[in-house]
XYZ file of C-alpha atoms in Angstrom:
370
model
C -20.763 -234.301 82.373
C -20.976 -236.481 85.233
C -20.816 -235.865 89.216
C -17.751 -236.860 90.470
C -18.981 -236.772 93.799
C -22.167 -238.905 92.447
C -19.690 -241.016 90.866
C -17.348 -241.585 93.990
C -21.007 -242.172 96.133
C -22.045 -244.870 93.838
C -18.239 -246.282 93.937
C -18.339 -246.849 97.575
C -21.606 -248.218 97.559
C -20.535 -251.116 95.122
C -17.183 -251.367 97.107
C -19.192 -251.801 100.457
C -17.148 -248.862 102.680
C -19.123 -246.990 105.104
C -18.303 -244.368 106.945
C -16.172 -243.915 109.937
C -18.701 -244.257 113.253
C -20.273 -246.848 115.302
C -19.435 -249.241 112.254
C -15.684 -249.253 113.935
C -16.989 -251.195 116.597
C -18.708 -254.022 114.411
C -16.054 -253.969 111.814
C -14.547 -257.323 113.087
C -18.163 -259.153 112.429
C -18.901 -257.654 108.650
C -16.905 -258.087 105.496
C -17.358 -254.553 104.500
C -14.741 -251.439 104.900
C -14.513 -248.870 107.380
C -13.552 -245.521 106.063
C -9.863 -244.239 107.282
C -10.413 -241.651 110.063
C -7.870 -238.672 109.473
C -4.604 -239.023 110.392
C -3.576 -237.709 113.789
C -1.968 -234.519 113.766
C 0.963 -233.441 115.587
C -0.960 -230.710 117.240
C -2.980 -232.864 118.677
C -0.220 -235.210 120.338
C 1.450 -231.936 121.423
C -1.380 -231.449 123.364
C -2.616 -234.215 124.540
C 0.944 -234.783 125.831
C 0.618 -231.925 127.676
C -2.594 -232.419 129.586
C -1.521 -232.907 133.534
C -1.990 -237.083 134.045
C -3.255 -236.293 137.254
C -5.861 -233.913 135.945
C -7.329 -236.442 133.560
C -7.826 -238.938 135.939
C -9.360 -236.850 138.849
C -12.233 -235.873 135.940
C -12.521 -239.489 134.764
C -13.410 -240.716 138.268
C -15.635 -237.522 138.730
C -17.442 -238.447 135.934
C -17.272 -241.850 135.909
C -19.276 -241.005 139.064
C -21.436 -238.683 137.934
C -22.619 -241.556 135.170
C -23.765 -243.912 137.508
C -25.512 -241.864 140.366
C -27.214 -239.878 137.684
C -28.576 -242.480 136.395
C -29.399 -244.105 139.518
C -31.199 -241.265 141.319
C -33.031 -240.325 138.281
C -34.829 -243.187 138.502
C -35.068 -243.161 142.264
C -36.591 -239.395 140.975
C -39.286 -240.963 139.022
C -40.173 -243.448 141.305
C -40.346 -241.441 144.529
C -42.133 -238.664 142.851
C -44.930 -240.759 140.924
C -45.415 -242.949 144.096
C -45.587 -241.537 147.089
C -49.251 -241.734 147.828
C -50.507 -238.423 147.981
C -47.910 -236.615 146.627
C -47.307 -238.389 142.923
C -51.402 -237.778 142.441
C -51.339 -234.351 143.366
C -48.327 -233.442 141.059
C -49.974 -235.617 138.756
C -46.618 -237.007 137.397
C -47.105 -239.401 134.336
C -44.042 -241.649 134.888
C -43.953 -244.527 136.841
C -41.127 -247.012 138.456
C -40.385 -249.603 140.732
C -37.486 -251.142 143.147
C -36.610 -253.349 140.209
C -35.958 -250.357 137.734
C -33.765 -248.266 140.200
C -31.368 -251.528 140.260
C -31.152 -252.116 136.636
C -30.424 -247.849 136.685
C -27.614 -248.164 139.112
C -26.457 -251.412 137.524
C -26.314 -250.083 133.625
C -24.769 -246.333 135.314
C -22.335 -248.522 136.903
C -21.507 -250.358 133.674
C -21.386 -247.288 131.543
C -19.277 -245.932 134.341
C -16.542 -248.588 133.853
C -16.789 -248.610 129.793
C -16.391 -244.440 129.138
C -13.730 -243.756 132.223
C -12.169 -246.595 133.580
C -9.583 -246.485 130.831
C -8.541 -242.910 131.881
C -8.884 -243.719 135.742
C -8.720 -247.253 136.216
C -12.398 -246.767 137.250
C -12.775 -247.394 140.549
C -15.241 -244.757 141.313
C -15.969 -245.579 145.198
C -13.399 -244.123 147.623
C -13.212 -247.551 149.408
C -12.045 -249.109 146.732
C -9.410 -246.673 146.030
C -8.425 -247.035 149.725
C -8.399 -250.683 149.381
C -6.477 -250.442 145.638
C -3.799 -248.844 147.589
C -3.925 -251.450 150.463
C -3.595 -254.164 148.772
C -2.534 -253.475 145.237
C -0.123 -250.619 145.216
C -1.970 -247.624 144.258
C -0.255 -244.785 144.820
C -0.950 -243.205 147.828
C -0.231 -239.693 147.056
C -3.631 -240.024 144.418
C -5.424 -241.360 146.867
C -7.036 -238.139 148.012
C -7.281 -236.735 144.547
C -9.236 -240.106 143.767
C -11.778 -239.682 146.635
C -11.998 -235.918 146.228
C -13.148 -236.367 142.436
C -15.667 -238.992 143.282
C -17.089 -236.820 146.096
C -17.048 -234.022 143.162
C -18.879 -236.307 140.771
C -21.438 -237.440 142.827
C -22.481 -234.034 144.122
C -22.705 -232.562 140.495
C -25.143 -235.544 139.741
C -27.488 -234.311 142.817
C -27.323 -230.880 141.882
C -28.160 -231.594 137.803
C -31.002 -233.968 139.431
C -32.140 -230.930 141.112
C -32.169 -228.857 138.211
C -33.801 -231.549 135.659
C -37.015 -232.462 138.220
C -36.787 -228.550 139.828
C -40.536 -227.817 139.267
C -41.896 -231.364 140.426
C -39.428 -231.091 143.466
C -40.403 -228.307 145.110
C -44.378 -229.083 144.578
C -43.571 -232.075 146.147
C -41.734 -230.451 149.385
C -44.372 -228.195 149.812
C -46.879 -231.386 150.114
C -43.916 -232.836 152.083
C -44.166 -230.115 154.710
C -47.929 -229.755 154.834
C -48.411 -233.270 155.721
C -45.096 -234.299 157.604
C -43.617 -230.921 158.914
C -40.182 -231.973 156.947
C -39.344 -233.531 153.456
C -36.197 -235.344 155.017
C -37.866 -238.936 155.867
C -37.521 -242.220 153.952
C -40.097 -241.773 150.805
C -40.051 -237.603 150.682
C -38.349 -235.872 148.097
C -35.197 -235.489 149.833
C -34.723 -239.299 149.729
C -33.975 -238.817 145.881
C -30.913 -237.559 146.698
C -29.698 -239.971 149.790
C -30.701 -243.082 152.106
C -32.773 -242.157 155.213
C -34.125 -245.313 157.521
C -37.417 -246.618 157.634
C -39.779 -244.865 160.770
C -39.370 -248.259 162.337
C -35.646 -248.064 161.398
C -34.401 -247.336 165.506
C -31.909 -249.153 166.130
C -28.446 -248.495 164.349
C -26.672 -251.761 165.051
C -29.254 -253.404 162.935
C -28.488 -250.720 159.938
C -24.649 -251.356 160.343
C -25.325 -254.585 160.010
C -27.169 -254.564 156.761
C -24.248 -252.019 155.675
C -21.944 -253.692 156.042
C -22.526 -257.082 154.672
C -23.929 -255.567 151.956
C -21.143 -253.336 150.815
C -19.032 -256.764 151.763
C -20.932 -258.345 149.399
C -20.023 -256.011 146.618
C -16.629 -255.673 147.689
C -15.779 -259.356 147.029
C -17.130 -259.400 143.644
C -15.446 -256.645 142.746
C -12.297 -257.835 144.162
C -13.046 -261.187 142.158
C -14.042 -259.509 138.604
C -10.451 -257.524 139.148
C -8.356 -260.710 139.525
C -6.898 -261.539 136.477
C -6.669 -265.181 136.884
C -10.158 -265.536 137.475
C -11.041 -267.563 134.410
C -15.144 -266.901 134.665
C -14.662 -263.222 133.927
C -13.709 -261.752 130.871
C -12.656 -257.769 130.549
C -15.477 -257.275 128.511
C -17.914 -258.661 130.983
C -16.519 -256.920 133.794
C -18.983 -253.846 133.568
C -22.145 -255.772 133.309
C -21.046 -258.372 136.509
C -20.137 -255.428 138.722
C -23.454 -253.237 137.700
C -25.552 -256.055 138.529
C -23.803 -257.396 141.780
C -24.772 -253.914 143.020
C -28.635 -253.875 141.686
C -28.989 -257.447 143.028
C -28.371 -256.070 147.042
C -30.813 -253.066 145.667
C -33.046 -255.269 145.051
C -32.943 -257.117 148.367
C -31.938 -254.465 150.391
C -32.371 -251.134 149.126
C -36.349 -250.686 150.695
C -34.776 -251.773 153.615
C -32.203 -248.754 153.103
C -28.511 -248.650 152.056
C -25.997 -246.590 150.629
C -22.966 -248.931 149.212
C -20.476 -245.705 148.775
C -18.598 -242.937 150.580
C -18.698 -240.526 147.359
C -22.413 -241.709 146.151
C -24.150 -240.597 149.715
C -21.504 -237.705 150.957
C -21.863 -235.881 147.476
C -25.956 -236.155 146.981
C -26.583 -236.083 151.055
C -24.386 -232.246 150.645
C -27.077 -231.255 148.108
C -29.945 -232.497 149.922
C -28.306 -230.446 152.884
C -28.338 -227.213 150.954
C -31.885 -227.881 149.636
C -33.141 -229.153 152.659
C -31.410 -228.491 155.967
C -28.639 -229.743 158.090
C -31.150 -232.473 158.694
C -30.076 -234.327 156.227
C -27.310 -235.042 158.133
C -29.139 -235.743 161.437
C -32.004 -237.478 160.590
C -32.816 -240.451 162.973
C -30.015 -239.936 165.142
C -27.557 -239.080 163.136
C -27.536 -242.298 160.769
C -25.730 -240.633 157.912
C -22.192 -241.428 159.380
C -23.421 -245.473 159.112
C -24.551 -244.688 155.318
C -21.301 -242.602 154.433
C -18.590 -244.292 156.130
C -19.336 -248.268 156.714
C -19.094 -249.217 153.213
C -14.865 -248.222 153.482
C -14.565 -250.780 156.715
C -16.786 -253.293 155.220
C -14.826 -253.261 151.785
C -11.637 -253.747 153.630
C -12.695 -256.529 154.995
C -14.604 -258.103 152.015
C -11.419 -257.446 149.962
C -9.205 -258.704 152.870
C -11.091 -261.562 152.895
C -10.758 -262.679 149.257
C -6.695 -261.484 149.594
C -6.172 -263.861 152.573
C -8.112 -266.659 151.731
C -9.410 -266.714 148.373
C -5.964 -265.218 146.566
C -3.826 -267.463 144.072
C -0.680 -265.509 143.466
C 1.062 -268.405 142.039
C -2.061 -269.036 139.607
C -1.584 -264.945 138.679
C 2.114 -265.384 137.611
C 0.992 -268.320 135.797
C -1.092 -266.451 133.702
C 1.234 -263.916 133.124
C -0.007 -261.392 135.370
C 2.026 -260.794 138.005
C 5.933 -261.750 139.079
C 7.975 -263.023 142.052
C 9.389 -260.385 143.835
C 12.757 -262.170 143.545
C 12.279 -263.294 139.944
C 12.965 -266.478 138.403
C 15.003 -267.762 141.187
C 12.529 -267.063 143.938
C 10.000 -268.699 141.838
C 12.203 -271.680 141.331
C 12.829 -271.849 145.223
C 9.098 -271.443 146.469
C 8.464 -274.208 143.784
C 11.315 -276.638 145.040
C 9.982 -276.236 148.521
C 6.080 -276.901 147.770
C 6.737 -279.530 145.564
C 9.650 -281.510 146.900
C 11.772 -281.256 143.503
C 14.909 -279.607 142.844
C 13.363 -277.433 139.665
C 15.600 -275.708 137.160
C 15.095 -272.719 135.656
C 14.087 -274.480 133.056
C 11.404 -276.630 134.582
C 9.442 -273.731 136.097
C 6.289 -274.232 133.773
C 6.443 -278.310 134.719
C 6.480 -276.938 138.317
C 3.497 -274.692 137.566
C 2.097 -278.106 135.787
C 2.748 -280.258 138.793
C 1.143 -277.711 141.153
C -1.944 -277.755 138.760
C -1.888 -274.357 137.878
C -2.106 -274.872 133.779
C -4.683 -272.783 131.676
C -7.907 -274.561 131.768
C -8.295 -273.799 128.418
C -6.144 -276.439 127.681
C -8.476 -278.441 129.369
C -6.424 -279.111 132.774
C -8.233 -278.274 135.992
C -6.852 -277.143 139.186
C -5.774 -279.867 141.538
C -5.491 -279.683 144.906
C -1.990 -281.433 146.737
């Protein structure tokens, strides 16, 4: 007597299913089946009804968070511990790294970031840019504090897991910190795993604000640019990868020249280098933590203010289907008239849109300029 299970094995191997998995995502490029997942029961849409909307997106952004400095200052971990000169021999620690790995760690915890929680959150993951979502976009304001809160959160659970993953190597390496420097809080000891601190010839804070803030400007604008939906170079799938790697490029040109990039990032990690290694965290070299915590929500308003003002095509947006004119079809019609000269029916909005030069490009019309 045959196996029916044997027999309904062999079956599906000859009918090309496979089993539900990471085969759902590539099930669009091969010709074989998927399995059917179960169906959904209603005790599970009871519930997830139920969960507070709030709630879920406070722990998306924390760990949305979380992902990307984790990431980031694990590698900053094995870098800082295998490298600083007499420390990484004595520990003896057999990993290795460079300023070129810690950006491509920020960069891919960034782009995980965005993939696993910006559904849930809208990802934005830096309390500047949830200040300047609200500016500029509409955010609500009364999740604005939840927002920043939950990034704080995330970040400072992703100093204290550090802490607990390199534990052993940490605290041999503070003890060789404070033989040889009196203090591990300095640019290169341990506690700059955690958080920024300037270079020893690092004295004058203008020139750090400076670096801050065009720095985090930088970011902010191509951020702002990868979020505007008529911006026909970016694609939402690409989104991730172009925002991970706008941040490792100013690591890579900046970062041994010390900068922080985000409120939540350096407030969460510099509170757990505080706990493990004194309020100095906070007033090292005269205090510079308020330039690495707070210039990068400044600077961000004014790189995103910048694109708004002068880089903005609203009328390219509505085109695309994206946005709408506060006063409808009529205001459209009006602004339309006005810029163009023509008296434009309701009717001949889209020729107006034409005229104006706003028509997809994949139709192969460019953008003129009247």
């Amino acid at each position: 007597m045959s196996n029916p299970g044997h027999s309904s094995s062999l079956a599906r191997q000859h009918t090309h299913d496979i089993e539900i998995g990471i085969s759902d995502a590539l099930q669009r490029h091969v010709t074989r089946h998927v399995v059917q997942p179960k169906p959904v029961s209603q005790r599970k849409l009871n519930f997830e009804h139920k969960r507070p909307r709030i709630l879920r997106e406070m722990m998306a952004e924390a760990t949305g968070v979380f992902f990307y400095v984790f990431a980031g200052i694990g590698s900053v971990a094995s870098f800082t511990l295998a490298t600083t000169s007499d420390a990484g021999r004595a520990l003896g620690v057999p990993v290795f790294g460079s300023l070129f790995q810690i950006g491509w760690a920020f960069a891919m915890g960034i782009a995980f970031a965005i993939i696993t929680c910006g559904p849930t959150s809208g990802g934005h993951f830096n309390p500047a840019i949830t200040i300047c979502l609200w500016l500029w976009q509409g955010f609500p304001l009364r999740k604005v504090p939840h927002y920043i809160f939950s990034q704080i959160f995330g970040a400072f659970m992703a100093g204290l897991m550090l802490m607990g993953c390199y534990w052993p190597q940490i605290q041999a390496a503070k003890a060789i910190d404070l033989e040889m420097h009196g203090t591990a809080v300095y640019n290169g000891g341990v506690a700059s795993i955690l958080c920024p601190f300037p270079n020893p010839d690092q004295t004058n804070q203008g020139f750090l604000f400076f670096q801050e803030f065009f720095v985090d400007s930088y970011i902010g604008i191509v951020i702002w640019a990868c979020l505007d939906p008529a911006n026909p170079f970016v694609s939402p799938q690409s989104v991730p990868l172009v925002i991970g790697i706008a941040y490792a490029t100013m690591v890579w040109g900046f970062a041994g020249n010390t900068i922080s990039t985000n409120l939540a990032r350096d407030l969460g990690t510099r509170i757990v280098a505080a706990i493990f290694f004194g309020r100095e965290a906070f007033t090292f070299s005269n205090s510079y933590s308020w330039i690495s915590i707070l210039v990068n929500v400044p600077a961000t308003i004014f790189a995103t203010g910048y694109y708004e003002f002068l880089m903005r095509d609203s009328l390219q947006k509505i085109h695309a289907g994206h946005a709408e004119h506060a006063q409808g079809e009529e205001g459209l019609q009006k602004h339309l008239s006005r810029v163009t000269g023509d008296d434009i029916t309701q009717n001949g909005v889209e020729n107006g849109l034409a005229n104006q030069g706003y028509m997809n490009a994949a139709d192969g019309v460019t953008k003129k300029q009247f």
